[in-house]
Amino acid sequence: MSPLKTLFLNPPSYEGFDGGAGSRYQARREIRSFWYPTWLAQPAALVPGSRLVDAPARGLTLPEVLTLAADYELAVLHTSTPSFRSDVRVAEAFRRENPKLRIGLVGAHVAVSPETSVRASEAIDFVAREEFDFSILEIAQGRPLAAVEGVSFRDGSRVVHNPPRAPIEEMDSLPPVMEVYKRDLVVEDYFIGYLLHPYVSLYTGRGCRSRCTFCLWPQTIGGHRYRTRSPKSVADEIELGRRYFPQVKEFFFDDDTFTDDLPRAEEIARLLAELGVTWSCNAKPNVPYESLRVLRDNGLRLLLVGYETGSQQILNNIRKGTRIDIARRFTEDCHRLGITIHGTFIVGLPGETRETLEQTTRFAREINPHTIQVSLAAPYPGTELHRQALQEGWLDGGAATLVGGDGIQVSAISYPHLSGLEISAALEKFYKRFYFRPSKIAEMVWEMVTSPAMMKRRLREGAEFCRFLSRRGARA
Ligand code: SF4
């Protein structure tokens, strides 16, 4: 029997919203940017004849995607806490357009709240919790919902929760997402400020050994074991990517912490060197010099590094498992080796005070990553931070409102000694003090004068960034 005709949809919501199908912080960014919808691309690669539509990255509106409703038998929508209500409206519009369409939701939000998610609308037939790739394949193959592990579904007035689905152990059983990217996506749609353009990102493993209390994926879907594909299968997929997309300048490994398994990372790097590709990945600021050197010598250009804060006490509070002194040494090593760093920081984590905000800003300026991203602490449901915030009464208004009406992050957390508004204002100040200093401006100008393409890109991003700051300023 041929599988149901299946549409995988990253639905349209806020303009420029980088939703949950690949993005850890589900919000509209400082500058227009999109991650690949990897969480949808993987099951799409499993279901023959399916199609993946990434509406935000393509700039598609609801009326435009609705024209597809009549062509499909099964629609799988990725949802997130900030976009949930909007995604439900999309599901309802699809149901009105095609009453026979079976509609399911996937993503961390429904994994954490399956009952309320199914009950949110008659248009939702099921939600697939945990790692949902094979749940969706089985549904597309026509298996009754009652027989699919990891699914919650409507049965009259009841919601039935099937037993959980075990995590995937044989990661090489997952087919390459590159086929789906080639078939359904336009690689030029995907911009990330610090990655070369065009880039391609993918997962080579799931799960993170660390237990950071704020971090969404490992606490909801991926778990705390790093389950990986074999180095050979990773290299084969990159070779495929290079063949399909000769214009791509960089491959990004979006594994939670690609450097969690250093011998494997080094082996992959050596295989990639034979392909002559430039690549980058996520890392914790604790990789030893020798490993950094091996990775750099074999094509590593950039590390996306979660520093989070310049306060050791806050690192301990959030169970990051890193040390400020080691992060400093790691950063110096990267500078010495010529590895570019995009550093990510979070303001408003437990233990934050006016003093630690100042300490973190100074820390970022001192270690001086090439670029930074500053986010507001986001208590996503399903995380330890969310539980803690509920218990301690830190949630503004008692509920986690994570983005405003424009899809931009708002501070969901307020402390008795530090209000959400102050935390928001600190974010803006942090950016300004990091970027608006002579040495950083000189660095950016040099980057632009040495590359006309970079000049064009940075001017556009600069204008967007200034608009972002002025919007934030108006709000604070
Ligand atoms: S190390 Fe990174 S990916 Fe892993 S739990 Fe911490 S923040 Fe999340």
Short mmCIF file of C-alpha atoms and ligand atoms in Angstrom, two decimals:
data_model
loop_
_atom_site.label_atom_id
_atom_site.label_comp_id
_atom_site.label_asym_id
_atom_site.label_seq_id
_atom_site.Cartn_x
_atom_site.Cartn_y
_atom_site.Cartn_z
CA MET A 1 0.00 0.00 0.00
CA SER A 2 1.39 3.42 -0.89
CA PRO A 3 1.73 5.87 2.01
CA LEU A 4 -0.72 8.71 2.59
CA LYS A 5 0.14 11.82 0.63
CA THR A 6 1.86 13.76 3.35
CA LEU A 7 2.58 17.46 3.75
CA PHE A 8 5.13 18.57 6.35
CA LEU A 9 4.50 22.20 7.15
CA ASN A 10 6.42 24.77 9.13
CA PRO A 11 3.42 27.07 9.38
CA PRO A 12 3.32 30.82 8.75
CA SER A 13 2.90 32.86 11.95
CA TYR A 14 4.61 36.15 12.87
CA GLU A 15 6.45 37.83 10.04
CA GLY A 16 10.07 36.62 9.97
CA PHE A 17 9.41 34.13 12.81
CA ASP A 18 12.09 31.48 13.06
CA GLY A 19 9.88 28.72 14.41
CA GLY A 20 10.62 25.54 16.24
CA ALA A 21 11.32 23.17 13.35
CA GLY A 22 15.00 23.90 13.64
CA SER A 23 15.44 26.88 15.90
CA ARG A 24 16.28 26.64 19.59
CA TYR A 25 15.01 30.13 20.40
CA GLN A 26 11.66 30.37 18.72
CA ALA A 27 11.36 34.03 17.93
CA ARG A 28 11.91 36.67 15.32
CA ARG A 29 15.61 37.59 15.35
CA GLU A 30 17.56 40.81 15.52
CA ILE A 31 18.30 40.35 11.85
CA ARG A 32 16.24 38.25 9.45
CA SER A 33 17.55 34.71 9.78
CA PHE A 34 16.29 31.16 9.52
CA TRP A 35 17.51 27.76 10.58
CA TYR A 36 16.70 24.78 8.38
CA PRO A 37 13.50 22.98 9.47
CA THR A 38 15.52 19.89 10.36
CA TRP A 39 12.94 18.37 12.71
CA LEU A 40 10.49 18.18 9.80
CA ALA A 41 13.02 17.35 7.09
CA GLN A 42 13.98 14.11 8.85
CA PRO A 43 10.52 12.47 8.85
CA ALA A 44 9.94 13.96 5.39
CA ALA A 45 12.97 11.98 4.26
CA LEU A 46 11.32 8.81 5.64
CA VAL A 47 7.91 9.22 3.98
CA PRO A 48 8.07 8.59 0.22
CA GLY A 49 6.33 11.17 -1.96
CA SER A 50 5.92 13.68 0.88
CA ARG A 51 6.60 17.41 0.64
CA LEU A 52 8.13 19.85 3.13
CA VAL A 53 6.99 23.47 3.04
CA ASP A 54 8.84 25.98 5.19
CA ALA A 55 6.44 28.91 5.05
CA PRO A 56 8.40 31.48 7.15
CA ALA A 57 11.64 31.04 5.24
CA ARG A 58 9.84 31.14 1.85
CA GLY A 59 7.76 34.13 2.98
CA LEU A 60 4.52 32.23 2.31
CA THR A 61 1.27 33.50 3.82
CA LEU A 62 -1.64 31.39 5.07
CA PRO A 63 -3.75 31.87 1.89
CA GLU A 64 -0.75 30.75 -0.15
CA VAL A 65 -0.11 27.53 1.81
CA LEU A 66 -3.85 26.80 1.98
CA THR A 67 -3.89 26.13 -1.74
CA LEU A 68 -2.05 22.87 -0.89
CA ALA A 69 -4.72 21.55 1.49
CA ALA A 70 -6.75 19.73 -1.15
CA ASP A 71 -3.70 17.85 -2.50
CA TYR A 72 -2.85 15.96 0.70
CA GLU A 73 -4.26 13.24 2.96
CA LEU A 74 -2.03 13.90 5.98
CA ALA A 75 -0.60 17.22 7.21
CA VAL A 76 2.08 17.36 9.91
CA LEU A 77 2.61 20.82 11.40
CA HIS A 78 5.56 21.74 13.57
CA THR A 79 4.54 23.93 16.48
CA SER A 80 6.23 25.76 19.35
CA THR A 81 4.97 27.40 22.53
CA PRO A 82 5.20 30.96 21.14
CA SER A 83 3.47 30.07 17.87
CA PHE A 84 1.00 27.48 19.18
CA ARG A 85 -2.20 29.52 18.94
CA SER A 86 -1.34 30.71 15.47
CA ASP A 87 -0.42 27.15 14.38
CA VAL A 88 -3.79 25.88 15.61
CA ARG A 89 -5.50 28.52 13.47
CA VAL A 90 -3.51 27.23 10.49
CA ALA A 91 -4.66 23.65 11.26
CA GLU A 92 -8.28 24.85 11.45
CA ALA A 93 -8.00 26.65 8.13
CA PHE A 94 -6.59 23.46 6.53
CA ARG A 95 -9.45 21.42 7.97
CA ARG A 96 -12.04 23.86 6.59
CA GLU A 97 -10.37 23.69 3.20
CA ASN A 98 -10.15 19.87 3.19
CA PRO A 99 -12.42 18.22 5.80
CA LYS A 100 -10.91 14.78 5.04
CA LEU A 101 -7.36 15.86 5.80
CA ARG A 102 -5.82 14.14 8.83
CA ILE A 103 -3.85 16.72 10.84
CA GLY A 104 -1.14 16.16 13.45
CA LEU A 105 1.17 18.44 15.42
CA VAL A 106 4.77 17.75 16.41
CA GLY A 107 7.43 19.55 18.45
CA ALA A 108 8.49 20.18 22.02
CA HIS A 109 5.30 22.00 22.94
CA VAL A 110 3.03 19.04 22.18
CA ALA A 111 5.53 16.61 23.70
CA VAL A 112 5.16 18.47 27.00
CA SER A 113 1.41 19.19 26.87
CA PRO A 114 -0.19 16.48 24.71
CA GLU A 115 -3.60 16.55 26.37
CA THR A 116 -4.19 20.29 26.11
CA SER A 117 -2.68 20.34 22.64
CA VAL A 118 -5.12 17.75 21.28
CA ARG A 119 -8.00 19.49 23.05
CA ALA A 120 -6.99 22.89 21.63
CA SER A 121 -9.08 22.32 18.51
CA GLU A 122 -11.28 19.76 16.75
CA ALA A 123 -8.97 20.22 13.77
CA ILE A 124 -6.15 18.39 15.56
CA ASP A 125 -6.43 14.62 15.15
CA PHE A 126 -3.25 13.69 16.96
CA VAL A 127 0.03 14.93 18.37
CA ALA A 128 3.28 12.95 18.15
CA ARG A 129 5.39 13.22 21.27
CA GLU A 130 9.09 12.43 21.85
CA GLU A 131 11.15 11.65 18.73
CA PHE A 132 8.36 11.51 16.23
CA ASP A 133 10.10 10.51 12.96
CA PHE A 134 8.95 6.89 12.93
CA SER A 135 5.56 7.71 14.52
CA ILE A 136 4.80 9.88 11.50
CA LEU A 137 6.09 7.22 9.10
CA GLU A 138 3.76 4.63 10.65
CA ILE A 139 0.76 6.98 10.48
CA ALA A 140 1.58 7.76 6.84
CA GLN A 141 1.74 4.03 6.18
CA GLY A 142 -1.84 3.76 7.40
CA ARG A 143 -1.29 2.21 10.82
CA PRO A 144 -4.25 3.02 13.15
CA LEU A 145 -3.40 5.78 15.64
CA ALA A 146 -4.15 3.41 18.54
CA ALA A 147 -1.22 1.23 17.40
CA VAL A 148 1.38 4.00 17.04
CA GLU A 149 3.73 4.49 19.99
CA GLY A 150 4.36 8.05 21.17
CA VAL A 151 1.05 9.41 19.87
CA SER A 152 -1.83 11.11 21.71
CA PHE A 153 -5.11 11.33 19.85
CA ARG A 154 -8.76 12.22 20.10
CA ASP A 155 -11.22 9.39 20.63
CA GLY A 156 -14.67 10.94 20.98
CA SER A 157 -14.51 13.19 24.01
CA ARG A 158 -11.40 11.41 25.35
CA VAL A 159 -7.74 11.95 24.59
CA VAL A 160 -5.84 8.66 24.41
CA HIS A 161 -2.13 8.68 25.24
CA ASN A 162 -0.30 5.72 23.74
CA PRO A 163 2.84 4.40 25.49
CA PRO A 164 5.97 6.47 24.86
CA ARG A 165 8.21 5.84 21.89
CA ALA A 166 11.78 4.86 22.70
CA PRO A 167 14.56 7.13 21.42
CA ILE A 168 16.14 6.15 18.13
CA GLU A 169 19.38 4.27 18.79
CA GLU A 170 20.35 3.38 15.22
CA MET A 171 20.90 6.91 13.99
CA ASP A 172 22.21 5.62 10.66
CA SER A 173 18.70 4.28 10.02
CA LEU A 174 17.65 7.87 9.31
CA PRO A 175 17.93 8.72 5.62
CA PRO A 176 19.81 11.86 4.48
CA VAL A 177 17.89 15.12 4.83
CA MET A 178 19.87 16.45 1.88
CA GLU A 179 17.40 14.75 -0.48
CA VAL A 180 14.54 16.70 1.08
CA TYR A 181 16.49 19.96 1.02
CA LYS A 182 17.11 19.45 -2.68
CA ARG A 183 13.55 18.46 -3.46
CA ASP A 184 11.65 21.02 -1.38
CA LEU A 185 13.81 23.88 -0.09
CA VAL A 186 15.72 26.79 -1.59
CA VAL A 187 19.07 26.96 0.17
CA GLU A 188 19.39 30.69 -0.54
CA ASP A 189 16.36 31.29 1.76
CA TYR A 190 18.43 30.40 4.79
CA PHE A 191 20.46 33.18 6.35
CA ILE A 192 22.28 33.15 9.66
CA GLY A 193 24.28 36.33 10.34
CA TYR A 194 27.53 34.61 11.32
CA LEU A 195 27.46 31.75 8.78
CA LEU A 196 28.65 32.06 5.21
CA HIS A 197 25.85 32.35 2.71
CA PRO A 198 24.45 30.10 1.43
CA TYR A 199 24.89 27.52 4.15
CA VAL A 200 23.33 24.14 4.89
CA SER A 201 22.72 22.80 8.40
CA LEU A 202 21.89 19.30 9.57
CA TYR A 203 22.04 17.03 12.60
CA THR A 204 24.58 14.23 12.85
CA GLY A 205 23.36 13.15 16.28
CA ARG A 206 20.70 13.98 18.84
CA GLY A 207 20.79 14.63 22.57
CA CYS A 208 23.18 16.50 24.82
CA ARG A 209 25.08 15.18 27.80
CA SER A 210 24.73 18.48 29.64
CA ARG A 211 21.74 19.39 31.73
CA CYS A 212 21.41 23.14 31.38
CA THR A 213 18.14 24.02 33.09
CA PHE A 214 16.94 26.43 30.39
CA CYS A 215 17.68 24.29 27.34
CA LEU A 216 14.66 23.04 25.44
CA TRP A 217 15.56 20.14 23.12
CA PRO A 218 17.45 17.78 25.47
CA GLN A 219 14.77 18.15 28.16
CA THR A 220 11.86 17.53 25.83
CA ILE A 221 12.82 15.50 22.76
CA GLY A 222 16.52 14.67 22.35
CA GLY A 223 17.40 13.49 25.86
CA HIS A 224 20.78 13.47 27.59
CA ARG A 225 22.58 10.76 25.67
CA TYR A 226 24.40 11.89 22.55
CA ARG A 227 23.18 9.37 19.94
CA THR A 228 25.18 9.73 16.80
CA ARG A 229 25.46 8.74 13.17
CA SER A 230 28.64 7.07 12.04
CA PRO A 231 31.38 9.39 10.71
CA LYS A 232 31.20 7.65 7.34
CA SER A 233 27.47 8.31 6.94
CA VAL A 234 28.02 11.98 7.91
CA ALA A 235 30.77 12.36 5.31
CA ASP A 236 28.58 10.65 2.68
CA GLU A 237 25.77 13.10 3.35
CA ILE A 238 28.10 16.09 3.12
CA GLU A 239 29.42 14.77 -0.16
CA LEU A 240 25.83 14.54 -1.37
CA GLY A 241 25.24 18.12 -0.20
CA ARG A 242 28.30 19.34 -2.02
CA ARG A 243 27.07 17.68 -5.20
CA TYR A 244 23.49 18.96 -4.89
CA PHE A 245 24.45 22.47 -3.81
CA PRO A 246 27.77 23.49 -5.35
CA GLN A 247 26.98 27.10 -4.38
CA VAL A 248 26.96 26.30 -0.64
CA LYS A 249 29.90 27.84 1.19
CA GLU A 250 29.56 26.21 4.60
CA PHE A 251 28.02 23.16 6.30
CA PHE A 252 26.81 23.59 9.86
CA PHE A 253 26.41 20.66 12.28
CA ASP A 254 23.49 21.62 14.47
CA ASP A 255 23.91 18.79 16.99
CA ASP A 256 23.31 20.23 20.47
CA THR A 257 27.01 19.89 21.26
CA PHE A 258 28.94 18.43 18.32
CA THR A 259 32.11 18.49 20.43
CA ASP A 260 30.58 16.24 23.13
CA ASP A 261 32.31 13.28 21.47
CA LEU A 262 35.72 14.62 20.48
CA PRO A 263 37.26 11.46 18.96
CA ARG A 264 34.22 11.22 16.67
CA ALA A 265 34.32 14.93 15.85
CA GLU A 266 37.99 14.62 14.90
CA GLU A 267 37.28 11.56 12.75
CA ILE A 268 34.49 13.37 10.91
CA ALA A 269 36.76 16.39 10.45
CA ARG A 270 39.43 14.24 8.80
CA LEU A 271 36.85 12.75 6.43
CA LEU A 272 35.55 16.22 5.58
CA ALA A 273 39.06 17.42 4.82
CA GLU A 274 39.14 14.88 2.00
CA LEU A 275 36.03 16.58 0.58
CA GLY A 276 37.58 20.03 0.96
CA VAL A 277 34.54 21.60 2.61
CA THR A 278 34.29 24.43 5.13
CA TRP A 279 32.20 23.57 8.15
CA SER A 280 31.14 24.84 11.57
CA CYS A 281 29.29 23.50 14.62
CA ASN A 282 27.91 24.06 18.11
CA ALA A 283 30.38 23.70 21.00
CA LYS A 284 30.76 24.23 24.71
CA PRO A 285 33.65 26.51 25.73
CA ASN A 286 35.76 23.67 27.03
CA VAL A 287 37.35 22.02 23.97
CA PRO A 288 41.08 21.42 24.51
CA TYR A 289 43.65 23.12 22.27
CA GLU A 290 44.83 19.92 20.56
CA SER A 291 41.32 18.99 19.45
CA LEU A 292 40.65 22.53 18.28
CA ARG A 293 43.80 22.36 16.19
CA VAL A 294 42.75 19.07 14.57
CA LEU A 295 39.30 20.45 13.77
CA ARG A 296 40.72 23.72 12.41
CA ASP A 297 43.27 21.87 10.26
CA ASN A 298 40.43 19.90 8.74
CA GLY A 299 38.08 22.65 7.64
CA LEU A 300 36.47 24.02 10.83
CA ARG A 301 35.80 27.75 10.34
CA LEU A 302 33.46 28.75 13.15
CA LEU A 303 32.21 27.56 16.51
CA LEU A 304 28.86 28.60 17.91
CA VAL A 305 29.63 28.70 21.60
CA GLY A 306 27.16 28.85 24.48
CA TYR A 307 28.93 30.98 27.11
CA GLU A 308 25.57 32.11 28.53
CA THR A 309 27.00 34.38 31.27
CA GLY A 310 30.17 35.79 32.76
CA SER A 311 29.15 34.77 36.28
CA GLN A 312 30.39 31.45 37.64
CA GLN A 313 27.56 31.45 40.17
CA ILE A 314 24.95 31.66 37.40
CA LEU A 315 26.72 28.92 35.42
CA ASN A 316 26.41 26.76 38.53
CA ASN A 317 22.78 27.77 39.05
CA ILE A 318 21.84 26.67 35.53
CA ARG A 319 23.98 23.50 35.72
CA LYS A 320 25.96 24.45 32.61
CA GLY A 321 28.94 22.41 33.69
CA THR A 322 31.47 24.96 32.41
CA ARG A 323 33.99 27.23 34.13
CA ILE A 324 34.77 30.84 33.40
CA ASP A 325 38.56 30.31 33.55
CA ILE A 326 38.36 27.39 31.10
CA ALA A 327 36.06 29.40 28.81
CA ARG A 328 38.66 32.18 28.76
CA ARG A 329 41.46 29.79 27.88
CA PHE A 330 39.36 28.08 25.21
CA THR A 331 38.54 31.45 23.63
CA GLU A 332 42.19 32.49 23.59
CA ASP A 333 43.03 29.16 21.94
CA CYS A 334 40.41 29.76 19.25
CA HIS A 335 41.75 33.27 18.62
CA ARG A 336 45.26 31.85 18.35
CA LEU A 337 44.14 29.18 15.89
CA GLY A 338 42.04 31.58 13.82
CA ILE A 339 38.74 29.85 14.62
CA THR A 340 35.90 32.36 14.47
CA ILE A 341 33.52 32.38 17.42
CA HIS A 342 29.89 33.36 17.57
CA GLY A 343 29.22 33.58 21.30
CA THR A 344 25.75 33.23 22.75
CA PHE A 345 24.69 34.81 26.03
CA ILE A 346 21.49 34.88 28.04
CA VAL A 347 20.35 37.65 30.35
CA GLY A 348 17.88 37.09 33.17
CA LEU A 349 18.90 33.59 34.27
CA PRO A 350 18.42 32.58 37.93
CA GLY A 351 20.83 34.53 40.12
CA GLU A 352 21.00 37.50 37.72
CA THR A 353 21.55 40.87 39.36
CA ARG A 354 22.58 44.29 38.07
CA GLU A 355 26.14 43.32 39.07
CA THR A 356 26.16 40.04 37.12
CA LEU A 357 24.72 41.80 34.05
CA GLU A 358 27.66 44.17 34.20
CA GLN A 359 30.05 41.26 34.80
CA THR A 360 28.73 39.38 31.75
CA THR A 361 28.97 42.41 29.47
CA ARG A 362 32.57 42.98 30.59
CA PHE A 363 33.37 39.29 30.15
CA ALA A 364 32.03 39.30 26.57
CA ARG A 365 34.05 42.40 25.69
CA GLU A 366 37.20 40.90 27.20
CA ILE A 367 37.05 37.50 25.53
CA ASN A 368 35.79 39.20 22.36
CA PRO A 369 34.04 36.62 20.18
CA HIS A 370 33.72 37.82 16.59
CA THR A 371 29.94 38.19 16.92
CA ILE A 372 27.46 37.60 19.72
CA GLN A 373 23.83 36.82 20.28
CA VAL A 374 22.10 37.90 23.45
CA SER A 375 18.82 36.25 24.35
CA LEU A 376 16.38 36.75 27.18
CA ALA A 377 16.02 33.80 29.54
CA ALA A 378 13.08 31.88 28.09
CA PRO A 379 11.24 29.50 30.43
CA TYR A 380 9.92 27.07 27.82
CA PRO A 381 7.39 24.61 29.25
CA GLY A 382 9.10 21.27 29.81
CA THR A 383 12.33 22.81 31.09
CA GLU A 384 13.65 22.91 34.62
CA LEU A 385 13.78 26.70 34.32
CA HIS A 386 10.04 26.78 33.66
CA ARG A 387 9.30 24.59 36.68
CA GLN A 388 11.57 26.74 38.83
CA ALA A 389 10.01 29.98 37.57
CA LEU A 390 6.50 28.70 38.31
CA GLN A 391 7.48 27.54 41.76
CA GLU A 392 9.28 30.76 42.68
CA GLY A 393 6.65 33.06 41.17
CA TRP A 394 9.08 34.59 38.63
CA LEU A 395 6.73 34.41 35.65
CA ASP A 396 5.34 37.80 34.72
CA GLY A 397 1.55 37.44 34.94
CA GLY A 398 1.88 33.79 36.04
CA ALA A 399 2.30 32.39 32.51
CA ALA A 400 5.26 32.14 30.17
CA THR A 401 4.65 34.80 27.52
CA LEU A 402 7.73 34.33 25.41
CA VAL A 403 7.24 36.68 22.46
CA GLY A 404 5.31 39.87 21.82
CA GLY A 405 2.74 40.50 19.08
CA ASP A 406 5.58 41.04 16.60
CA GLY A 407 7.21 37.66 17.38
CA ILE A 408 10.20 39.27 19.14
CA GLN A 409 11.27 37.83 22.51
CA VAL A 410 9.93 39.52 25.63
CA SER A 411 11.22 38.93 29.12
CA ALA A 412 8.95 36.31 30.66
CA ILE A 413 10.85 36.36 33.95
CA SER A 414 10.93 39.01 36.68
CA TYR A 415 12.74 38.78 39.98
CA PRO A 416 11.88 40.77 43.11
CA HIS A 417 15.23 42.58 42.74
CA LEU A 418 15.31 42.78 38.92
CA SER A 419 12.24 43.40 36.79
CA GLY A 420 11.56 41.94 33.34
CA LEU A 421 11.80 45.46 31.93
CA GLU A 422 15.28 45.91 33.39
CA ILE A 423 16.34 42.56 31.95
CA SER A 424 15.04 43.60 28.52
CA ALA A 425 16.84 46.93 28.75
CA ALA A 426 20.03 45.09 29.75
CA LEU A 427 19.90 43.09 26.51
CA GLU A 428 19.90 46.24 24.42
CA LYS A 429 22.68 47.78 26.49
CA PHE A 430 24.74 44.60 26.22
CA TYR A 431 24.56 44.65 22.41
CA LYS A 432 25.45 48.34 22.24
CA ARG A 433 28.41 48.04 24.60
CA PHE A 434 29.72 45.02 22.72
CA TYR A 435 29.37 46.31 19.15
CA PHE A 436 29.59 50.10 19.46
CA ARG A 437 33.26 50.31 20.48
CA PRO A 438 36.09 51.38 18.22
CA SER A 439 37.94 48.04 18.06
CA LYS A 440 34.80 46.07 17.14
CA ILE A 441 33.66 48.65 14.61
CA ALA A 442 37.15 48.52 13.03
CA GLU A 443 36.93 44.70 12.89
CA MET A 444 33.56 44.86 11.11
CA VAL A 445 34.69 47.58 8.71
CA TRP A 446 37.78 45.55 7.82
CA GLU A 447 35.59 42.53 7.13
CA MET A 448 33.50 44.63 4.77
CA VAL A 449 36.29 46.35 2.86
CA THR A 450 37.98 43.02 2.20
CA SER A 451 34.82 41.45 0.74
CA PRO A 452 32.23 43.27 -1.41
CA ALA A 453 29.71 40.47 -0.72
CA MET A 454 30.21 40.91 3.01
CA MET A 455 29.88 44.69 2.63
CA LYS A 456 26.43 44.28 1.05
CA ARG A 457 25.36 41.77 3.64
CA ARG A 458 26.62 43.62 6.72
CA LEU A 459 25.03 46.89 5.59
CA ARG A 460 21.67 45.16 5.31
CA GLU A 461 22.13 43.39 8.63
CA GLY A 462 23.36 46.59 10.28
CA ALA A 463 20.21 48.44 9.23
CA GLU A 464 18.01 45.56 10.50
CA PHE A 465 19.95 45.42 13.76
CA CYS A 466 19.49 49.17 14.38
CA ARG A 467 15.74 48.82 13.68
CA PHE A 468 15.65 45.93 16.18
CA LEU A 469 17.37 48.02 18.86
CA SER A 470 15.06 50.97 18.31
CA ARG A 471 11.99 48.68 18.56
CA ARG A 472 13.35 47.27 21.83
CA GLY A 473 14.17 50.76 23.08
CA ALA A 474 10.61 51.91 22.37
CA ARG A 475 9.26 48.87 24.26
CA ALA A 476 11.50 49.31 27.30
S1 SF4 B 1 25.30 22.34 26.49
FE1 SF4 B 1 24.06 23.51 25.06
S2 SF4 B 1 22.72 22.05 24.02
FE2 SF4 B 1 23.56 21.03 25.84
S3 SF4 B 1 22.01 21.30 27.42
FE3 SF4 B 1 23.48 22.99 27.62
S4 SF4 B 1 22.64 24.67 26.34
FE4 SF4 B 1 21.59 22.77 25.77
#
